[in-house]
Structures are given as structure tokens and as C-alpha cells.
XYZ file of C-alpha atoms in Angstrom:
629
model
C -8.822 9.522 5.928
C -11.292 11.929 4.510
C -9.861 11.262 0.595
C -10.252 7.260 0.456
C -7.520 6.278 -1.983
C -7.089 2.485 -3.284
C -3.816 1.641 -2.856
C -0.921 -1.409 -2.922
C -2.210 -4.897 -2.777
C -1.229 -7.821 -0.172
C 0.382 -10.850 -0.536
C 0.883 -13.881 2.008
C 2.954 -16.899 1.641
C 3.927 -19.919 3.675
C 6.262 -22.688 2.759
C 5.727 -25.493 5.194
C 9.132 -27.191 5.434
C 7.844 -30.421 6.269
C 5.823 -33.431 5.076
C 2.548 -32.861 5.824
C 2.121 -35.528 7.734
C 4.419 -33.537 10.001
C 1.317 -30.920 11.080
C -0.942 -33.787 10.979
C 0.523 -35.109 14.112
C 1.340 -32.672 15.958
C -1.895 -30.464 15.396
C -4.078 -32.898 14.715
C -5.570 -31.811 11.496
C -4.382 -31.349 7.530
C -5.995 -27.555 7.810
C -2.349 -26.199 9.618
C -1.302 -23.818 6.717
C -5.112 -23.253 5.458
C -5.889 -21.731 8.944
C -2.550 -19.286 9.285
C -2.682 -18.237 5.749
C -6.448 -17.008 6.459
C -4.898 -15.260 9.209
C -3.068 -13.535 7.556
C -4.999 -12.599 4.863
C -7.642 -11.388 6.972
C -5.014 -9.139 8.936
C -4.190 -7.690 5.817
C -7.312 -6.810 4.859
C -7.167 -3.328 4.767
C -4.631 -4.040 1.801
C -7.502 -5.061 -0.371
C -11.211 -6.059 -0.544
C -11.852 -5.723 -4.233
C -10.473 -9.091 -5.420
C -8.572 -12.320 -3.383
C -6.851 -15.676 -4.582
C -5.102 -18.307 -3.097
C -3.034 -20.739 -4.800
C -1.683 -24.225 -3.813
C 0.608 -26.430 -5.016
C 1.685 -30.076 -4.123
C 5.182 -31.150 -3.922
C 5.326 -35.162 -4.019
C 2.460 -36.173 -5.661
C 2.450 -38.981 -8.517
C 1.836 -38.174 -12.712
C -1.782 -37.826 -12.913
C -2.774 -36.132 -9.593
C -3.605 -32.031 -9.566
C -0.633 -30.384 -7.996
C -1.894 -26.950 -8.540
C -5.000 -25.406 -6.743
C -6.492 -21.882 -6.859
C -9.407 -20.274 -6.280
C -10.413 -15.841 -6.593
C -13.060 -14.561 -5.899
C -14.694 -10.729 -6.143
C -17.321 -11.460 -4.014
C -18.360 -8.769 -1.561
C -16.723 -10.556 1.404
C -13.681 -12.284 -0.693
C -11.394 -13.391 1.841
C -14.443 -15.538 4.023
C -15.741 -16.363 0.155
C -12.233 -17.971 -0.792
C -11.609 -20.038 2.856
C -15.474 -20.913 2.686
C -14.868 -22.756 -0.852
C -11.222 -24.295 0.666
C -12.820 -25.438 3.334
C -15.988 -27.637 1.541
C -12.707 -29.194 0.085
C -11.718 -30.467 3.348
C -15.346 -31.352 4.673
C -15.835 -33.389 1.360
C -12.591 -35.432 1.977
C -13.406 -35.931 5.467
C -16.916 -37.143 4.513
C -15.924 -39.752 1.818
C -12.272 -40.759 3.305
C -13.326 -41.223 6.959
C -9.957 -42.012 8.889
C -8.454 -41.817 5.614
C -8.449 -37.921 6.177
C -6.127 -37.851 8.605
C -3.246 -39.844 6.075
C -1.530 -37.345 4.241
C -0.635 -39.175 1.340
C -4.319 -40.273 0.645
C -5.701 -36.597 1.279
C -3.162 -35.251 -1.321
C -4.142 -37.341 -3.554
C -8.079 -36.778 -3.342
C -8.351 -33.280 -1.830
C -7.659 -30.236 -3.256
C -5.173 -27.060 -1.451
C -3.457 -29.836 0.655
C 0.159 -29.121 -0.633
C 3.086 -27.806 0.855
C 3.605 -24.291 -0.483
C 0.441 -21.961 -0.097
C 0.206 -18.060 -1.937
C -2.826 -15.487 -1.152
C -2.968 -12.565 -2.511
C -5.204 -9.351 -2.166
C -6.281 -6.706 -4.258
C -7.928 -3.072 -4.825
C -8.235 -2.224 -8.171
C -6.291 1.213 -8.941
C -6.655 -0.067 -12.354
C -8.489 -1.788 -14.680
C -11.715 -3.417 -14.212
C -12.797 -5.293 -11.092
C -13.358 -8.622 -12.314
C -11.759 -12.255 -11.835
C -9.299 -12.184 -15.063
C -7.484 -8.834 -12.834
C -7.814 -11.083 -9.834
C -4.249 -12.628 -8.648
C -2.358 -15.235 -8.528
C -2.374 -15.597 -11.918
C -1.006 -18.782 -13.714
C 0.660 -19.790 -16.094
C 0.261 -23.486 -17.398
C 2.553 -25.964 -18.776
C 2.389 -29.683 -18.916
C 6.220 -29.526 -18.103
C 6.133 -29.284 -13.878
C 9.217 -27.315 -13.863
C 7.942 -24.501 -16.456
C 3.946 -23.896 -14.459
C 4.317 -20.294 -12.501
C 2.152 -18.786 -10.438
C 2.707 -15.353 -9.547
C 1.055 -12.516 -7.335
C 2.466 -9.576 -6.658
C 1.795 -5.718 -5.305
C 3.577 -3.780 -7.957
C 3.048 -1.351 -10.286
C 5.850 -0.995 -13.630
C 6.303 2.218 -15.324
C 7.766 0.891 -18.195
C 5.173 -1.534 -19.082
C 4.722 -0.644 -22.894
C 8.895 -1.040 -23.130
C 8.470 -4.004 -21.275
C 5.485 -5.845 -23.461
C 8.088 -5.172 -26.888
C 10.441 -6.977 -24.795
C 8.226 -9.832 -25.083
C 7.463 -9.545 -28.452
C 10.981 -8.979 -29.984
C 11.391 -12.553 -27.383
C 9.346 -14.251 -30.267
C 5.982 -14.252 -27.595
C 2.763 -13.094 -28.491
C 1.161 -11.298 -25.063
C -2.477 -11.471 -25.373
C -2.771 -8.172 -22.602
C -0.762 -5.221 -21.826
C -1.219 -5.335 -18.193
C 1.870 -5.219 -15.914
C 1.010 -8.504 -14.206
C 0.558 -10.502 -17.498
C 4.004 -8.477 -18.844
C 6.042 -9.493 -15.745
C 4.835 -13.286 -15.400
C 5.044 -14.034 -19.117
C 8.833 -12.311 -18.738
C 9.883 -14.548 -16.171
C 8.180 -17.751 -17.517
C 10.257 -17.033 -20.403
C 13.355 -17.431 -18.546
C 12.080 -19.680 -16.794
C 12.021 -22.101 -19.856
C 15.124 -20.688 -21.034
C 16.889 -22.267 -17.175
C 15.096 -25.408 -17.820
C 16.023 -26.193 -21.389
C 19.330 -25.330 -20.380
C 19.545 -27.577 -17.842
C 17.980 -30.402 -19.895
C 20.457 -30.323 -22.255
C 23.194 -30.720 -19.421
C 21.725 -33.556 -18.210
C 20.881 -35.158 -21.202
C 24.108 -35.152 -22.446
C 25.095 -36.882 -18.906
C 22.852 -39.856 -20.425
C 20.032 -39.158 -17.583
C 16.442 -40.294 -18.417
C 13.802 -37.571 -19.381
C 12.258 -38.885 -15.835
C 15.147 -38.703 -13.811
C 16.137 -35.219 -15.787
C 13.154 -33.550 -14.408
C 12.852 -34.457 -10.633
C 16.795 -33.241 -11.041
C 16.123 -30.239 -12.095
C 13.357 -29.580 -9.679
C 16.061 -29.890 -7.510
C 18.890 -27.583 -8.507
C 16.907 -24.625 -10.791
C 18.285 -21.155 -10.166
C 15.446 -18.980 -9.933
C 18.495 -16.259 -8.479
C 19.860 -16.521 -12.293
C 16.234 -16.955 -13.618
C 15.290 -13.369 -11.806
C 18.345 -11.359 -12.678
C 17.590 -12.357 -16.339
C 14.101 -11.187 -16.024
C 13.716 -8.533 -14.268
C 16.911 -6.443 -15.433
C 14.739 -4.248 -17.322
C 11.716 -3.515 -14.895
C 11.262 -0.118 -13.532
C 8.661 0.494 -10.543
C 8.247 -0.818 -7.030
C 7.258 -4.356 -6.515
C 7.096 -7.015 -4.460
C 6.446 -10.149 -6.717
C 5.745 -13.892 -5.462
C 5.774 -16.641 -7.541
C 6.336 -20.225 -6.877
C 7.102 -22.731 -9.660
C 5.138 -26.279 -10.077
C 7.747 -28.198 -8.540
C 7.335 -26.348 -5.101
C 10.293 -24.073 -5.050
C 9.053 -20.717 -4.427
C 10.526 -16.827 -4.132
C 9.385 -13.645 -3.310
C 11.788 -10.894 -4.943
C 11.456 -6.761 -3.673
C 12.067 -4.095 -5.850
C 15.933 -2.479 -5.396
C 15.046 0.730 -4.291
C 12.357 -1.251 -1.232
C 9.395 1.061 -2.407
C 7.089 -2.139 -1.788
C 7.446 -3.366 1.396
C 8.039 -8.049 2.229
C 8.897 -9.314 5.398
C 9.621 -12.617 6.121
C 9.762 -15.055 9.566
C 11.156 -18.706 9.440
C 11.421 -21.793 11.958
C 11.934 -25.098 11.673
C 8.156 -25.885 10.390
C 7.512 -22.788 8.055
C 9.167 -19.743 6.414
C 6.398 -17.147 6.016
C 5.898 -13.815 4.237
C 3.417 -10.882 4.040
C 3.343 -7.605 3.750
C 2.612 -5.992 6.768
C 4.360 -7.534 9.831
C 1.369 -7.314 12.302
C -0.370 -9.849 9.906
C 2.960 -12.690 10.987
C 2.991 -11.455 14.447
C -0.117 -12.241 14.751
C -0.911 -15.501 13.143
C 2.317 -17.168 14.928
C 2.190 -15.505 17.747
C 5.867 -14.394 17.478
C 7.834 -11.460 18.586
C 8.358 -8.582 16.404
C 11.855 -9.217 16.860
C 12.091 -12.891 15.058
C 10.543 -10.737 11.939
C 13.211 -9.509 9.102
C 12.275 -7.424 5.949
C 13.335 -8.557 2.849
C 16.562 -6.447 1.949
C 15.898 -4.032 -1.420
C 17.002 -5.810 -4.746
C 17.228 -9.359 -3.390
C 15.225 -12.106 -3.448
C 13.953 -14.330 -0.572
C 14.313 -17.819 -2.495
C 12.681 -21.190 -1.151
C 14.267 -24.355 -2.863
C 11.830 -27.601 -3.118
C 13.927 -29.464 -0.206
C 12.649 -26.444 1.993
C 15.547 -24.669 2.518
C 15.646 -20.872 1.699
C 17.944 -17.452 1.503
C 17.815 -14.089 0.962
C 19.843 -13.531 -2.617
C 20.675 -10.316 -4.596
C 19.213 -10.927 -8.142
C 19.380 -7.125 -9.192
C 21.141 -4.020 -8.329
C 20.207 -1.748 -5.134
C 19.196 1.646 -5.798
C 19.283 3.671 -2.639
C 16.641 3.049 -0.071
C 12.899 4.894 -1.015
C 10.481 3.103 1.230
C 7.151 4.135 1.002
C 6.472 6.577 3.787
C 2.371 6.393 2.449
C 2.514 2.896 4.097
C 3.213 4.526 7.476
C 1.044 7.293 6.984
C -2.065 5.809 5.955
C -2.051 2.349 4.121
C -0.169 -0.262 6.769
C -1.994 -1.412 10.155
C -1.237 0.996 12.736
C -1.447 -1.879 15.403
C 2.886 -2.052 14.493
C 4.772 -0.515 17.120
C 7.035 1.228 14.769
C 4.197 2.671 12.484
C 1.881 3.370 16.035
C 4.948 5.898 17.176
C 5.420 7.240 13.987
C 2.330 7.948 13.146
C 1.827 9.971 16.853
C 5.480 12.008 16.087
C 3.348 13.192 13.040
C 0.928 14.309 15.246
C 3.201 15.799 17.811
C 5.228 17.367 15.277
C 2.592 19.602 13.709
C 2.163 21.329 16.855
C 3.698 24.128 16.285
C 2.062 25.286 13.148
C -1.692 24.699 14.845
C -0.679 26.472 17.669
C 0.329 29.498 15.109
C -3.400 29.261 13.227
C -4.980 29.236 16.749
C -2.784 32.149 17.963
C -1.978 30.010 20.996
C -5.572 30.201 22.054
C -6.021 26.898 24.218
C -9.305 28.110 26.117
C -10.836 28.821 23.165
C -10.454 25.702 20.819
C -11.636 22.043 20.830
C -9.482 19.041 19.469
C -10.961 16.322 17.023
C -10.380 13.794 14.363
C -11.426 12.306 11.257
C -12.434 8.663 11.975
C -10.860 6.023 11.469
C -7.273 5.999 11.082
C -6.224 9.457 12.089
C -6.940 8.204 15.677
C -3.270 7.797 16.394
C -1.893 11.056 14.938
C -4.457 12.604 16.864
C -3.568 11.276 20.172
C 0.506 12.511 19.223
C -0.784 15.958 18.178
C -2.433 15.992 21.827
C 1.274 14.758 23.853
C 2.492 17.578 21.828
C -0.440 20.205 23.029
C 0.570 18.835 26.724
C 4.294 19.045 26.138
C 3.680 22.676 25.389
C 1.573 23.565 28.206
C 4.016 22.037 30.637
C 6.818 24.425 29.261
C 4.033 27.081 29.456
C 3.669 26.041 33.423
C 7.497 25.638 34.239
C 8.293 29.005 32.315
C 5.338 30.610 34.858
C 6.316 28.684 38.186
C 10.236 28.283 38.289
C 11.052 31.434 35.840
C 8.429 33.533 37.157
C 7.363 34.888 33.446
C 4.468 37.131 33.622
C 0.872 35.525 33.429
C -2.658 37.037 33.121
C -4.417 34.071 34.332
C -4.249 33.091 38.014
C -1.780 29.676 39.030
C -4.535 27.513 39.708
C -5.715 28.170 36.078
C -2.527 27.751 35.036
C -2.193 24.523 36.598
C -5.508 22.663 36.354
C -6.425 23.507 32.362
C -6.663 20.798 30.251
C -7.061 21.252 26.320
C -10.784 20.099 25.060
C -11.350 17.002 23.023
C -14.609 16.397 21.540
C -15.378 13.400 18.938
C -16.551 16.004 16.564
C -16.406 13.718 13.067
C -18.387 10.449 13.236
C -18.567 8.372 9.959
C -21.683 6.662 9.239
C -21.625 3.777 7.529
C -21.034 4.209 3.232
C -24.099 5.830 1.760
C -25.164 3.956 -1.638
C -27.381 5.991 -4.342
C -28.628 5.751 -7.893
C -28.836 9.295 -8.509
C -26.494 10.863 -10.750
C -27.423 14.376 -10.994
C -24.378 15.949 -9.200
C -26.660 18.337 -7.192
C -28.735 16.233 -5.388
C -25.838 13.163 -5.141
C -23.844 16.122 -3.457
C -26.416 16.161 -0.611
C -26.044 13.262 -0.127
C -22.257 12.779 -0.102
C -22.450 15.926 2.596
C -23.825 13.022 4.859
C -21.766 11.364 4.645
C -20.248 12.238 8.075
C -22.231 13.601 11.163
C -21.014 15.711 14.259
C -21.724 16.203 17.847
C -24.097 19.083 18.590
C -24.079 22.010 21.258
C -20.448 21.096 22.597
C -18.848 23.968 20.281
C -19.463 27.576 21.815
C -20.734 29.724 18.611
C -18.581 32.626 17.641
C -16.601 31.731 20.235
C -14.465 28.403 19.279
C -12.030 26.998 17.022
C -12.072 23.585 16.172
C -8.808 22.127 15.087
C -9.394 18.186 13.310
C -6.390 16.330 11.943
C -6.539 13.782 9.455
C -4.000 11.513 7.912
C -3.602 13.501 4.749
C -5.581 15.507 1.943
C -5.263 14.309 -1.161
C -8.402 16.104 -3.865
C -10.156 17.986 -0.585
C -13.498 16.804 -2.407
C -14.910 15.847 0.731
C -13.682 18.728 3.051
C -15.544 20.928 0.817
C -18.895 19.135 0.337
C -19.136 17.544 3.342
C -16.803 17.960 6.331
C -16.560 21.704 6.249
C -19.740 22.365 5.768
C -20.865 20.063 8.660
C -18.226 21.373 11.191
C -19.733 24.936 10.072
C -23.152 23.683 11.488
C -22.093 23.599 14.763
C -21.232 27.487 14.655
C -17.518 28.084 15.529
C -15.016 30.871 14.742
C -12.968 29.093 12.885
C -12.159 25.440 11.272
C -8.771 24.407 11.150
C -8.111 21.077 9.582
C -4.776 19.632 9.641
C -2.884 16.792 7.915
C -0.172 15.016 9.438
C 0.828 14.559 5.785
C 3.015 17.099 3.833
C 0.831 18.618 0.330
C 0.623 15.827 -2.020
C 1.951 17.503 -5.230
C 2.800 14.952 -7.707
C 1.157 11.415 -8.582
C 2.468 7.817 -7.751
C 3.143 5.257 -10.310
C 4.179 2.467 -8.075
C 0.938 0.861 -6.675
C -1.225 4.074 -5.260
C -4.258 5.190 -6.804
C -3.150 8.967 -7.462
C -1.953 9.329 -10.922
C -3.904 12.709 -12.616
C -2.027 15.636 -11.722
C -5.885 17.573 -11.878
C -7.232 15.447 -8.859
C -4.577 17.140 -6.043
C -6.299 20.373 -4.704
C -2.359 21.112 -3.620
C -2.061 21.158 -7.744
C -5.196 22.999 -8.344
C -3.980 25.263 -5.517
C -0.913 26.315 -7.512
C -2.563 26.511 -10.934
C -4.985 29.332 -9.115
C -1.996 31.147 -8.062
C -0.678 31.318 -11.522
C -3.777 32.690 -12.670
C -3.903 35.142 -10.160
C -0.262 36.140 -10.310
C -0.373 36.527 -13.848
C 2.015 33.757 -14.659
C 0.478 31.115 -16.448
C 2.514 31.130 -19.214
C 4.905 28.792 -16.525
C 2.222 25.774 -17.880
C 3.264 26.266 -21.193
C 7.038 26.775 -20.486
C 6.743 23.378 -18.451
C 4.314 21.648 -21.349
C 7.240 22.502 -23.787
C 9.781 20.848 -21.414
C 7.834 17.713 -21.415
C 7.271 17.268 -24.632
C 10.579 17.812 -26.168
C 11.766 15.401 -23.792
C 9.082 12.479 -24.219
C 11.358 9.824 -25.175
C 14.409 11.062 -22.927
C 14.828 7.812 -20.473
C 17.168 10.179 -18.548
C 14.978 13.460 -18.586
C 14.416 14.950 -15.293
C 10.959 16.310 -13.728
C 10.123 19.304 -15.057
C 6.653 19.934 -13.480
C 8.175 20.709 -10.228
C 8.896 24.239 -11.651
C 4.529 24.487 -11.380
C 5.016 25.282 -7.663
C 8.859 26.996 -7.858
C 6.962 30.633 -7.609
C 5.735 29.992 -4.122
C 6.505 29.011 -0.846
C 4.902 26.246 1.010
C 2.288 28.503 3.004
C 1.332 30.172 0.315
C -0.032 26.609 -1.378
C -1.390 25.628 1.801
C -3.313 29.289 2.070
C -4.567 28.572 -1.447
C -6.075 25.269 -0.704
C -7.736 26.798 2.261
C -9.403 29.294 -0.441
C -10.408 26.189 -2.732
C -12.175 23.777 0.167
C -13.933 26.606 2.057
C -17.461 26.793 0.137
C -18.918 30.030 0.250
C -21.581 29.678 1.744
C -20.410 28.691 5.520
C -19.835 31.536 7.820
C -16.622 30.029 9.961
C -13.083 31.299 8.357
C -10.858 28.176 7.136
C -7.354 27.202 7.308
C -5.683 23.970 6.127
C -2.345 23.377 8.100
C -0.364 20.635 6.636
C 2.960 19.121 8.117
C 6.121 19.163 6.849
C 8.679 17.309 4.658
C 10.928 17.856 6.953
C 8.941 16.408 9.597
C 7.876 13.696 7.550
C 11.334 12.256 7.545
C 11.655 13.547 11.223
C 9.062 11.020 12.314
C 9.788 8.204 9.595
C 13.631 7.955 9.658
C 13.906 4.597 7.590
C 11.311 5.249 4.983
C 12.197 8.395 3.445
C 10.165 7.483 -0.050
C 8.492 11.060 -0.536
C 8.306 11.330 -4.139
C 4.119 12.648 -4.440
C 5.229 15.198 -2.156
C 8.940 16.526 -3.691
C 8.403 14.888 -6.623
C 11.999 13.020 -6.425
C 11.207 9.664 -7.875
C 12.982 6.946 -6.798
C 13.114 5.686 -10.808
C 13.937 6.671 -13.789
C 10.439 5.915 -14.621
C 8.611 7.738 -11.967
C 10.268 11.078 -13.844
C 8.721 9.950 -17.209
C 5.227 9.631 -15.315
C 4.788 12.690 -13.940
C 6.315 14.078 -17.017
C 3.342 12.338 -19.140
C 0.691 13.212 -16.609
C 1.473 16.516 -17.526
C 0.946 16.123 -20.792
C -2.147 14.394 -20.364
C -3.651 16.960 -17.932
C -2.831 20.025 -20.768
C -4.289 17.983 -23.492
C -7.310 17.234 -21.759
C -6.755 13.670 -21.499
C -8.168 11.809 -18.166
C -5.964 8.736 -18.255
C -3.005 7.815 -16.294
C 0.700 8.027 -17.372
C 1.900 4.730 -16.992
């Protein structure tokens, strides 16, 4: 992708569902759930390298004994930083305990991050500083077992500001505003509220305090707990939290914007966020993998035993389609064919800005993760000249080239885009930084034929088209060709995210800039103001629809596209431009089960994702360069 964008975090869990003397035995070292959950951290990696933590906790340890272990880190390399520090743990204990390391009870009780229930979590910053304090899990302490939390999550709330007064008309007083404080303090509070409940039941049963609390470690409803506490959320999430007593959950949003899937045996019951990451680290078919089902919560009691429950009702199904784009590991075999139908489907339009000039035109990609859509935009190039070849051979249409031409062409590929590795610079002039940014890629030379060739490179999608105009373009002009197509196998990114994606200003999307030049030139930019008035008279209207869609109601999709191509060509490069971009209809053509498409049709899947692009609005006419939610 051309337009790096930060994005939704990771999380990985595993519950190991037996003693861990269990794992001892039979794989002959205490480090069992240490060395999958690094798996599968490191397999989700592309989730997030700004920030990692991993939290432990103990289940049958005595009063007196740490039952709760974490560690984060925002160290360049987190992930090996975290497992590094884990691992002097072990190395210590097996140092000063001898044999004594291999006896479970003695290691929990002198070594740290040997409990039963593990949670890892990783993170890019979309907002907010980059520091340990915005670093998950986050905990929250009590000297009650029952009422300690830990939670992680990848979720973004729209509401948070609605949500914080919750809290403080609760009696609490939130020292932050950030969604991650907001939701864990939320739960913890009913959290309390389950446990001095159940006290009191006990209690009056004549139980001892003692007694009352390894009972209620039994039998809490975190089911009740979460429909309490999260009735009033709005966003997509996937939160994990697991309580100090060692029951644990993992609770998805109820439209499934976030994505949580889940695998579970007789040893373990796992989750992540990307199912590669699972298939991998327990070398399991894709098969034995579930997802966990919108609006319910995958809930893992203390004794080990666990089920999917509803704590919240479904909204109808808005899966991210992002994650198959772009953000999720393309190694799934669902995601790996999707992503080459977006390829393949796009066909048609290139073929159109190429005026079905094969001979003349040479295939590429932008590095890395366009790969796959590439190689589907290619079956679809060979598709077509096989219909080309029957329609010559067995319907006898009229040809100017001669059969054997016919037969033996093959369509030119050429790795055109290479991406060196990240330039770093202390200059801040933009005019010289520029030159450098530009160099950011290099080319192959003397395989284009000058004024002769098009070059057609695809990329996963085009989000600001900063670096298609100072650098791509410019370096694809180099090499002298007719003309540059670029295509994205995404459709025109129109409106921001508010539920984990780092694209909230309305000014960064060229596709928005695009439109707001058309206005200008058509003479009709009085629509801003009509649309600014629409927002602001209905600010505080929960229910009020999106009204900036009506920015782009004057024109048709091509005519955006065309526009764009105007804005990224610089004017000093000789080759003519076009930006082809797929459709939304193709889209949900080659992503049938995650038809979550609200940045490019601007249908939110929330409430709150209407009041977001509502305020970014706002924000963008009044000059302010902050996001909505």
C-alpha cells in the first residue's frame, strides 16, 4: 500500500484448561503457553508494532503470592522485547530452583507469567501518544481477587464523551478520557456491582468471608456483568478481559465490525484476531477455527469450561471489508481469493483506460501487499485473452494480427515499484524532505519502451494520493511511457472510520479533495455550506442521518475518479495519468460475508459512525485538524 495507514490492534489469548503440571509432562517444560502465545503474537504482527503487553494471571495460588503478571513495552522490536523479559523469568527460576523448575506448584509460587490464563495484546497508535500508559492490557487493581480486571482490546467507541458522564453520574471519578480507560472502568464497575451482590447472598447463607470468595470465583456472571456494561457502547470492538480469579471473556461488538476467532481442545481454548496466527501456532486446520458470532461473548469460567453467550443485541452483520483488503494476513485462504477476485474484477475498467491495447502495456505492482490482487488482475487479463482467442478460432471473428500471434502473446509483467527500506531525515523544510520522500521507491530501468507504453500498477487502495504524487508518479514518469495508469482494487475512500482505522479528517482523502475541486469548478460550492448547516443544526440529534454524502451527490463515480487523476498528476511529468479504482459493487462481489463499506458509501454501521462523519465535517469547515470522536 502506497498510503500506509495505522490501523486496528491485535489481541491473543489462551486459557490452558489444565493444571500446569499437565504441559509439564507431556512437553516437558513450564514455557507451553509462553511459546504459542509468542506465536501468535508474532503472526499478528502486522496488527501492531508501536506498543505490546502481555498479561498473566495465576489461578490456585495461596494469599500472599503474585497472581497477576504483565509486562509492555514500546521498544523498537516489542514483541522479541516482551518474550526476552518473560523469558529471564524462566532462566532465573531454573537457575535458583534446579529440579524444582520442573514442579509446578513451586514455579508458581517463585516465578513470574507461570499461570493458567495468558492475554497479549498489540498496538499502533491511531491515537494518542506512543508511550507505555497507551500501551495495553491495562489493569485495574483491587485487593479483592474477584474485582482485579485486566482488559485489552482493538476497539474504537464513538460515544466516548457520553460514555465517561456515564461514569461520573456512577459516583466514579475517571482520571482520562480515553476509550480504553472509559470501557474498563465501566465494566469494573459492574463488576463490583456482581460481586457485592453475590456477597450479600452468600452471607446471608452464613458462609465465611473465605469460603464466600473462592464461591464466587466460581459462579460470577460476567454474561450479566457485560450486558450491564456495555448496553450503552457504540463502535466496533473486540474487548478481552480476564478477571483475577482466572475466568476470562472476550466479547465482539453486535454489528462484527472487529473481527475474534476462537479454537478449543481439550488442553486450551485460544483466541486472536486473525485466524492464520491459530492455524499456525497449533498447527490446526482452518476448519476446527470458529469466529466469534456478533453481539456475544466467548466466556471462559475458572473450572475451564467456556461458551459463546449473547450479552447484547445483534445489529446486522458490517464486517470490516478493510481487513480483507489491506490490514489481515493474506496467507488466509479466504482473504488470498478475495483479495485476487479484486484484482480480477477490475479488469474491465483497465482494459477501457488502455483501449484494449495488450502489446502496448506492461503490468506491475506496488510492493508489498498488493502482490495478490495483482496476480487476480493478471487471471483476469488471461481470462480475457482466451475469449479473445476462442471468439477468433471457433467463431471466426475478424483479426488483424496473424493466429500464431494470436495464440502465443502473453501480457508483460515487469517489477516496476521496488520499496527501499524507510528513509529517516531531520529536515523539515517541506522542499527538500519532498526529495527525499520521492525516494522513497525505485523502478526498473530501460524495460518500458518510451512514447510507446502504458504501464498499468495496482495497489491495494488510495487513501490521501500523497505519495502517488511526490513519489510514485513521478518515478514511473522517469522511465518514459505514454501513459501511467494506477489502479486500486479498493473502491474511493470517501468518508472517515471511527472504529479502529487511522482515517478520521475528511481533508486527508484526495477522493474528498477531488469532489471539493469539482464544486469549485462547477460553480456549486454553496453545497458545503448547505451541508455545514445540516450538521450543525443536527449536532446533538443521536438519530440524525449523514448529511455529507450530499458533497459527492452532483457527480458520478468517474467523474471523482477523473478528478483525482487531475490532483496526483504533478505538472511537471510528461506521461498522461489515470486513476482507475474498483467498484462497490465489486467490493461486495469479491467479499460476500464482510460487506462493512461505510468509508466508501458512508453507511455506518452505528448510530455513532453518522455523528462522526457529521462532526468531521464540522471540524474540516472550521478549520479544526482533530478527529470527531
Amino acid at each position: 500500500m502506497s498510503d500506509e495507514i495505522k490501523h486496528e490492534c491485535g489481541i491473543a489469548m489462551i486459557r490452558l484448561r489444565k493444571p500446569l503440571s499437565y504441559y509439564i509432562e507431556k512437553y516437558g517444560s513450564p514455557t507451553y503457553a509462553m511459546n504459542k502465545l509468542y506465536l501468535l503474537m508474532e503472526k499478528q504482527h502486522n496488527r501492531g508494532q508501536d506498543g505490546v503487553g502481555v498479561a498473566n494471571i495465576k489461578l490456585n495460588v495461596p494469599p500472599g503470592v503474585r497472581y497477576i503478571s504483565r509486562y509492555r513495552s514500546v521498544d523498537q522490536q516489542p514483541i522479541a522485547h516482551i518474550f526476552k523479559k518473560v523469558s529471564k523469568k524462566y532462566k532465573k527460576a531454573m537457575k535458583e530452583g534446579g529440579d524444582l523448575f520442573y514442579d509446578a506448584k513451586w514455579l508458581q509460587q517463585n516465578c513470574a507469567f507461570t499461570g493458567e490464563v495468558w492475554l497479549g495484546h498489540l498496538r499502533y497508535g491511531t491515537h494518542g501518544e506512543n508511550s507505555i500508559e497507551s500501551t495495553h492490557p491495562f489493569l485495574r487493581q483491587n485487593n479483592w481477587r474477584n474485582r482485579n480486571l485486566v482488559m485489552a482490546g482493538n476497539f474504537n467507541m464513538t460515544n466516548n464523551d457520553e460514555l465517561f458522564d456515564k461514569l461520573v453520574s456512577l459516583g466514579q471519578h475517571p482520571k482520562e478520557r480515553v476509550d480504553t480507560i472509559t470501557v474498563m472502568e465501566k465494566i469494573g464497575h459492574f463488576i463490583d456491582e456482581e460481586v457485592e451482590k453475590q456477597f450479600t447472598e452468600y452471607k446471608k447463607l452464613g458462609e465465611s468471608n473465605t469460603k464466600i470468595s473462592e464461591l464466587i470465583s466460581d459462579t460470577l456472571d460476567l454474561q450479566r456483568v457485560l450486558r450491564r456494561a456495555c448496553k450503552d457502547f457504540d463502535g466496533g470492538y473486540v474487548m478481552a478481559g480476564m478477571i483475577g480469579s482466572g475466568a476470562s471473556f472476550v466479547a465482539r461488538d453486535p454489528a462484527g465490525i472487529r473481527p475474534a476467532y476462537y479454537y478449543a481442545d481439550d488442553e486450551v481454548v485460544v483466541v486472536a484476531s486473525e485466524k492464520p496466527a491459530i492455524k499456525t501456532a497449533f498447527n490446526i486446520d482452518y476448519s476446527q477455527i470458529k469466529s466469534i458470532e456478533r453481539g456475544h461473548a466467548l466466556i471462559m469460567n475458572r473450572d475451564g469450561s467456556y461458551e459463546e453467550k449473547p450479552y447484547i443485541e445483534q445489529l446486522p452483520k458490517r464486517s470490516c471489508s478493510f481487513e480483507r483488503i489491506y490490514f489481515s494476513r493474506g496467507s488466509d485462504p479466504n482473504i488470498y481469493q478475495e483479495r485476487k477476485n479484486l484484482g480480477k474484477y477490475v479488469v474491465p475498467q483497465i482494459l477501457k483506460s488502455i483501449n484494449f491495447d495488450l502489446k502496448n502495456t506492461v503490468f506491475s505492482y506496488i510492493p508489498n501487499t498488493a502482490e495478490t490482487s495483482f496476480l487476480g488482475m493478471m487471471e483476469g487479463i488471461e481470462d480475457y485473452l482466451v475469449r479473445q482467442r476462442k471468439e477468433v478460432i471457433l467463431d471466426h471473428k475478424p483479426h488483424l494480427d496473424s493466429l500464431d500471434d494470436i495464440l502465443s502473446f502473453k501480457p508483460r509483467i515487469e517489477k516496476l515499484v521496488i520499496k527501499d527500506a524507510k528513509l529517516r531525515t531531520f529536515i523539515t523544510d517541506d522542499e527538500h524532505r519532498d526529495e527525499l520522500v520521492a525516494h522513497v521507491y525505485d523502478t526498473t530501468y530501460e524495460v518500458i519502451r518510451k512514447g510507446v507504453d502504458t504501464v498499468v500498477v495496482i495497489d491495494d487502495s488510495i487513501v490521501r494520493g500523497t505519495t502517488l504524487e511526490k513519489s510514485i508518479l513521478r518515478m514511473l514518469d522517469r522511465l518514459g511511457p505514454k501513459k501511467i495508469v494506477i489502479v486500486s482494487s479498493a473502491p474511493q475512500i470517501r468518508f472517515p472510520d471511527c472504529y479502529g482505522i487511522d482515517m478520521s479528517k475528511m481533508k486527508d482523502f484526495i477522493a474528498f479533495r477531488a469532489a471539493l475541486a469539482l464544486l469549485k469548478e462547477q460553480g456549486k460550492e454553496y453545497v458545503l455550506e448547505q451541508v455545514y448547516d445540516q450538521c450543525m443544526a443536527a449536532k446533538d440529534d443521536p438519530d440524525a442521518p449523514n448529511f455529507v454524502k450530499g458533497i459527492y451527490d452532483s457527480f458520478s463515480y468517474n467523474e471523482v475518479s477523473n478528478k483525482i487523476s487531475d490532483i496526483v498528476r504533478p505538472d511537471d511529468i510528461k506521461a498522461e495519468v489515470e486513476v482507475v479504482y474498483q467498484t462497490v459493487d465489486n467490493l461486495h462481489r469479491a467479499c460476500p460475508q464482510d460487506n462493512g463499506d461505510w468509508y466508501f458509501t458512508g453507511e455506518y454501521p452505528t448510530r455513532g459512525g453518522n455523528r462522526v462523519v457529521n462532526r468531521s465535517f464540522i471540524n474540516f469547515m472550521e478549520g479544526k485538524l482533530v478527529r470527531a470522536y
